[in-house]
Short mmCIF file of C-alpha atoms in Angstrom, two decimals:
data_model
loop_
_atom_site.label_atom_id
_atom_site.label_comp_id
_atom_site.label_asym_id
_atom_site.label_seq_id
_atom_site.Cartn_x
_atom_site.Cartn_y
_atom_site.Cartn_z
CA UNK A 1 0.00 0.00 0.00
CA UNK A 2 1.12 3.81 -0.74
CA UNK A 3 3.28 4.89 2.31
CA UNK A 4 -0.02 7.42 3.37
CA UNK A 5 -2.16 5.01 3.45
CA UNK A 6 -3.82 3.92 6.96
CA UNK A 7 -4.79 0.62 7.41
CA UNK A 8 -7.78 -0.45 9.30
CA UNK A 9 -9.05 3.12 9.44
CA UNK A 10 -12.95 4.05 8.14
CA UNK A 11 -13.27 5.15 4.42
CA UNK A 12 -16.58 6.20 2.65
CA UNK A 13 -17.53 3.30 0.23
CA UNK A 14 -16.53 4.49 -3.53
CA UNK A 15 -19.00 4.84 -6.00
CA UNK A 16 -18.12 2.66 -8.98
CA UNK A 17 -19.29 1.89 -12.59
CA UNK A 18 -18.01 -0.57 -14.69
CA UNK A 19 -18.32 -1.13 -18.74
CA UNK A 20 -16.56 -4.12 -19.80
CA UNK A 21 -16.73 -4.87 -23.25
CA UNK A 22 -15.63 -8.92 -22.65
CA UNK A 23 -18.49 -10.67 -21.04
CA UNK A 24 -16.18 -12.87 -19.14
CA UNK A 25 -14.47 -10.66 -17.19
CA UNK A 26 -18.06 -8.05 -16.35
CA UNK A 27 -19.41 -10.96 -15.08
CA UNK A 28 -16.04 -11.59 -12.83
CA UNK A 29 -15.78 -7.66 -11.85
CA UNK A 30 -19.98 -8.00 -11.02
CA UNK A 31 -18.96 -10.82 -8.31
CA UNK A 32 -15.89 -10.46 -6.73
CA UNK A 33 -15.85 -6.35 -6.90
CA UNK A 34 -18.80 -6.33 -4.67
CA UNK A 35 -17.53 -7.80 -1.87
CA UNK A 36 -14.96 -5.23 -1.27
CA UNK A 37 -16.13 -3.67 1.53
CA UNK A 38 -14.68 -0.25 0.37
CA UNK A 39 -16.63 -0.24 -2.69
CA UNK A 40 -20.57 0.22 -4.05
CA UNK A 41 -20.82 -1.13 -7.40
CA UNK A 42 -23.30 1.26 -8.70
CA UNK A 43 -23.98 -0.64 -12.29
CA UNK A 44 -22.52 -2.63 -14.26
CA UNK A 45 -22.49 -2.88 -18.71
CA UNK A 46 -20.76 -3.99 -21.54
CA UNK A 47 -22.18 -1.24 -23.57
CA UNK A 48 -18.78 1.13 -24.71
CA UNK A 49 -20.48 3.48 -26.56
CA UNK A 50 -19.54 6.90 -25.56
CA UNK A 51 -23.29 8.83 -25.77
CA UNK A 52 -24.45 5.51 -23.29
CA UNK A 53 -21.40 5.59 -20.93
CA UNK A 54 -21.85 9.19 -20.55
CA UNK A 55 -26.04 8.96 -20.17
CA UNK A 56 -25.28 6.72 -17.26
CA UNK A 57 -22.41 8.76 -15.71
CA UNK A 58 -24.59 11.68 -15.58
CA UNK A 59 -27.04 9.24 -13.59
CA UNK A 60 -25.04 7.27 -11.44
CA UNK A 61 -22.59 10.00 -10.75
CA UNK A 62 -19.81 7.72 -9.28
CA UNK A 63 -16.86 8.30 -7.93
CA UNK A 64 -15.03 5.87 -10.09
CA UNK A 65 -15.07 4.44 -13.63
CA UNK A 66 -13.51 1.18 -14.77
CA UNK A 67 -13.61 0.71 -18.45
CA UNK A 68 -12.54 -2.44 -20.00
CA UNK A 69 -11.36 -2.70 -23.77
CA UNK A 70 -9.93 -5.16 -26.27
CA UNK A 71 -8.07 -2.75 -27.91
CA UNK A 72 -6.41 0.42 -26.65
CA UNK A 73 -6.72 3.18 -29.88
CA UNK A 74 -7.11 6.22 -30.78
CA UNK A 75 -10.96 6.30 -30.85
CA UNK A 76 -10.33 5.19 -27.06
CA UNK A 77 -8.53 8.13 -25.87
CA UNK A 78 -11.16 10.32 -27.94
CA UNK A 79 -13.66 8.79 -25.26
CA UNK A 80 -11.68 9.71 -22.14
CA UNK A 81 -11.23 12.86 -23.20
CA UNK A 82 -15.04 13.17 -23.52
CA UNK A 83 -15.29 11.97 -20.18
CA UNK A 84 -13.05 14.00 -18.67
CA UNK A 85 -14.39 17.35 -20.27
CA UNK A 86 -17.73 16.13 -18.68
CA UNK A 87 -16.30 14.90 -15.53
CA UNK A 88 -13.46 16.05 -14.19
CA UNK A 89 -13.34 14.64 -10.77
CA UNK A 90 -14.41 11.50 -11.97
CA UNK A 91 -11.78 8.72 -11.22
CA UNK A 92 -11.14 6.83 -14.62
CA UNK A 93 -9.41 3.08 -14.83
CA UNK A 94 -8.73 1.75 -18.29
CA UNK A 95 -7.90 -1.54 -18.84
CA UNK A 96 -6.96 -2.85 -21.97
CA UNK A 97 -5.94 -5.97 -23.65
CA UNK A 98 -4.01 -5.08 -26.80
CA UNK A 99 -3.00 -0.94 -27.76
CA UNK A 100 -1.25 0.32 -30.33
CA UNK A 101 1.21 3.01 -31.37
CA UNK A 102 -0.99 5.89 -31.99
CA UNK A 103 -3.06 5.28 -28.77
CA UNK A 104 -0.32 5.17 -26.62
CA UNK A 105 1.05 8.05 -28.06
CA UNK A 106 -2.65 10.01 -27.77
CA UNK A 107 -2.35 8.43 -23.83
CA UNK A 108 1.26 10.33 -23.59
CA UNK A 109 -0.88 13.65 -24.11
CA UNK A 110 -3.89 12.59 -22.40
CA UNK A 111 -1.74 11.84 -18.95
CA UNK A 112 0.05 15.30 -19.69
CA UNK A 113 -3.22 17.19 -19.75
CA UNK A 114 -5.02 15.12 -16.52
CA UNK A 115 -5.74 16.90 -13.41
CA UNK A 116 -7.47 14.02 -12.01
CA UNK A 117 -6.58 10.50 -11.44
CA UNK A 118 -5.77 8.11 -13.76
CA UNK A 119 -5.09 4.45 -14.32
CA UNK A 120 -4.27 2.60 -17.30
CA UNK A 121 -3.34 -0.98 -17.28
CA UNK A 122 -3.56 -4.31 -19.36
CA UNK A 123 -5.40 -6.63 -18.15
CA UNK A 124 -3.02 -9.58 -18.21
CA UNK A 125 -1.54 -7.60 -15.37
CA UNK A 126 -4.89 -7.46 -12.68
CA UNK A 127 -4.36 -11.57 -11.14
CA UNK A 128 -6.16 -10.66 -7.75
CA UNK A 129 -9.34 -8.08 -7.12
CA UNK A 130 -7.06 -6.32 -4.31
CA UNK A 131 -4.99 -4.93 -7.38
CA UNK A 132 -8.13 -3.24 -8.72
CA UNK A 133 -9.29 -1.72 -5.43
CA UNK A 134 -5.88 -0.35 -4.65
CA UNK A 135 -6.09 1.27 -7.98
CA UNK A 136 -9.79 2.50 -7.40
CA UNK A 137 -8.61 3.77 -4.13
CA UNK A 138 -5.60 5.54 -5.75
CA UNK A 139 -7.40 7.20 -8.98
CA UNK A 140 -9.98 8.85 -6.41
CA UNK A 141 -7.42 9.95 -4.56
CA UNK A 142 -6.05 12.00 -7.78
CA UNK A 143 -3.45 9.51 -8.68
CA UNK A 144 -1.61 8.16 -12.05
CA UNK A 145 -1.10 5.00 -12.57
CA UNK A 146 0.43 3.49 -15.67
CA UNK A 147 1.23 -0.35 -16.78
CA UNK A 148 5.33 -0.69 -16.51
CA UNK A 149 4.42 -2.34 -20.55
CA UNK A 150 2.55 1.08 -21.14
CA UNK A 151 4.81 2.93 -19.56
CA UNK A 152 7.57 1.81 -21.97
CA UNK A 153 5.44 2.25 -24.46
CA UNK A 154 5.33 5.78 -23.86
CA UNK A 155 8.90 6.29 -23.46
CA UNK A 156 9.40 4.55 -26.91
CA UNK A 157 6.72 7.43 -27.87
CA UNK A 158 8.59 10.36 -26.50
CA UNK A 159 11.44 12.61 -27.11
CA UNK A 160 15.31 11.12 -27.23
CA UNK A 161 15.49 12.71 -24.05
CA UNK A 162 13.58 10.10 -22.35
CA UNK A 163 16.57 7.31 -24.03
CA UNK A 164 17.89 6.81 -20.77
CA UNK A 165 15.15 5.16 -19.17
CA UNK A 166 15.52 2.27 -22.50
CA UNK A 167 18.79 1.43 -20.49
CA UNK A 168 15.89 0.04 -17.63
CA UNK A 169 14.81 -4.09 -17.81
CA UNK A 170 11.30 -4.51 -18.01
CA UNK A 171 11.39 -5.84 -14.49
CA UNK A 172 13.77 -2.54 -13.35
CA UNK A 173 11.34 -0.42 -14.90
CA UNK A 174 8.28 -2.29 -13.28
CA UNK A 175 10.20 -1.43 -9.87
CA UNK A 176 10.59 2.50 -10.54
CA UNK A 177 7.03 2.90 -11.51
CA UNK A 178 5.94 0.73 -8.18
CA UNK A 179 8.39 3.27 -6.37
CA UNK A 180 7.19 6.46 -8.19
CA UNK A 181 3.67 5.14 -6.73
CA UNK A 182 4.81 5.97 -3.23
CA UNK A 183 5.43 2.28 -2.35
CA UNK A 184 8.17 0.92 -0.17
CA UNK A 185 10.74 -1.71 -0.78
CA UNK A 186 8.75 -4.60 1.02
CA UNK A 187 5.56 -3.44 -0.63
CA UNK A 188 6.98 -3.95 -3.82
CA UNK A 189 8.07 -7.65 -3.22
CA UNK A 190 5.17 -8.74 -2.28
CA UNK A 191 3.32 -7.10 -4.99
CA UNK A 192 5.61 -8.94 -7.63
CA UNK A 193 5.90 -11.80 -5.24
CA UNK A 194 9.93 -11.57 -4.61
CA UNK A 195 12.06 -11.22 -2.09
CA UNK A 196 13.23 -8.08 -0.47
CA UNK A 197 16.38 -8.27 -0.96
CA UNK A 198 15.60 -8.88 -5.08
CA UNK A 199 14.36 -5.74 -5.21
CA UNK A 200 17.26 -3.70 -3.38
CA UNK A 201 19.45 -5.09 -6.05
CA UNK A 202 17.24 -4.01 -8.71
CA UNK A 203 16.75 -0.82 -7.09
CA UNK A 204 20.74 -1.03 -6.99
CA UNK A 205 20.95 -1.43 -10.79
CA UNK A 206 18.30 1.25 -11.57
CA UNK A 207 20.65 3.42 -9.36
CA UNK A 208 23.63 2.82 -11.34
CA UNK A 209 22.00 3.23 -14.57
CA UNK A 210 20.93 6.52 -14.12
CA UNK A 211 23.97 7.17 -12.61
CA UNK A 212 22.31 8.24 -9.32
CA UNK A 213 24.85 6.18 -6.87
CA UNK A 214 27.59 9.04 -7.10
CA UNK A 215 25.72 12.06 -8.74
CA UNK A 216 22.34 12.47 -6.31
CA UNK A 217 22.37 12.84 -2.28
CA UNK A 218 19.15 11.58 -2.81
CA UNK A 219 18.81 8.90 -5.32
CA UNK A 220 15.52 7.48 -4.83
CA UNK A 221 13.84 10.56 -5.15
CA UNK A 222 16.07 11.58 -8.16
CA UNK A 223 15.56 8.30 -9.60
CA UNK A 224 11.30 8.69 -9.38
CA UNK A 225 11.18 12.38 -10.85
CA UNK A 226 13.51 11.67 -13.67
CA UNK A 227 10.99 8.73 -14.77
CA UNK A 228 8.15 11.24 -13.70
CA UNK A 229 9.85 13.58 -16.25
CA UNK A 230 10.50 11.20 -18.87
CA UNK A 231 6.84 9.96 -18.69
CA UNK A 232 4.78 12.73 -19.39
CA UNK A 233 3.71 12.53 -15.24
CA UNK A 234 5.41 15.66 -14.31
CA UNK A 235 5.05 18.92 -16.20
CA UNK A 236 8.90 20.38 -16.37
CA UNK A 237 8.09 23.29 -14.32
CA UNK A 238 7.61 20.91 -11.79
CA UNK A 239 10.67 19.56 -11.96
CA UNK A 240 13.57 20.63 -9.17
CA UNK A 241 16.93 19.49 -8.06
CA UNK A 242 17.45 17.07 -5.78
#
């Protein structure tokens, strides 16, 4: 769980909708999702279209909305946009089984431009229902949270000054985004189900890659806001030395 986060303490139930185009998996979200005893399900549908998902957002008025597609495109981030315009406090999780180039790069300028939280993730990913109710949890709380697979795909997107980060494994890179989400080292293991000590030396290569062993008094913080910088996640005026 993010370092803020109090365990045990009382939280007002989230208002969620879900529109899953893949029968399979509404079906799965309709019965495990409601048991989580911080969330209200508020309706569930596998209709995408935009005019219908936004009719019953301006209904339901949740707090949340989880939208499940084959195929992450550009018509896609057309819709979130819509949504957004129309909603923007509204919490929005995308998760996707297949994207392309041109959606991720209309997702590079979609993050940019978000005031709100955020999710996007492929669905391969999600293996327990506690993954989507810490990300339910996070998006309402006006977090971004991006696939490490997406996530490269957005550096591959971006400007050569974002090569560095290319240097990163897939599994280093999956670390750095877990850390950029405010969690610690022993959170991390257990969310990728290795030991501590695995992910101090990864944390230990990702270091030396971005040559922040030597050059940083602070390296995990330099570490997070150069991939927060390289992502898209944090506007360059935001960006200081550390």
């Amino acid at each position: 769980m993010p370092e803020n986060s109090k365990p045990g303490s009382e939280t007002k139930k989230i208002k969620l909708y879900i529109v899953e185009e893949q029968e399979l998996l509404r079906d799965a979200y309709n019965a495990v999702l409601p048991l989580e005893p911080t969330i209200d399900v508020v309706g569930v549908s596998g209709d995408s279209n935009t005019d219908s998902v936004m009719s019953v957002l301006t209904a339901l008025q949740p707090d949340a909305v989880l939208l499940g597609t084959k195929m992450l495109q550009s018509g896609t981030i057309t819709q979130l946009e819509t949504i957004r315009e129309q909603f923007p406090n509204l919490g929005i999780i995308l998760l996707s089984t297949l994207y392309d180039i041109q959606g991720i790069k209309q997702l590079r300028g979609f993050t940019k431009g978000s005031s709100r939280g955020c999710a996007f993730l492929l669905k391969h990913s999600i293996d327990r229902a506690s993954q989507i109710t810490q990300v339910v949890h996070a998006v309402t709380e006006g977090q971004v949270i991006l696939d490490s697979v997406v996530m490269e795909g957005l550096i591959c997107a971006g400007e050569s000054k974002t090569t560095f980060l290319k240097e990163l494994t897939h599994r280093e890179l999956e670390v750095l985004s877990w850390m950029a989400k405010g969690y610690r080292n022993a959170t991390i293991a257990e969310v990728l189900c290795v030991d501590p000590k695995t992910i101090e030396r990864h944390i230990n290569s990702i270091y030396s890659k971005l040559n922040m062993v030597t050059n940083s008094k602070h390296p995990r913080v330099s570490s997070i806001m150069l991939y927060l910088k390289a992502t898209g996640l944090l506007p360059q005026d935001d960006c200081i030395d550390v």
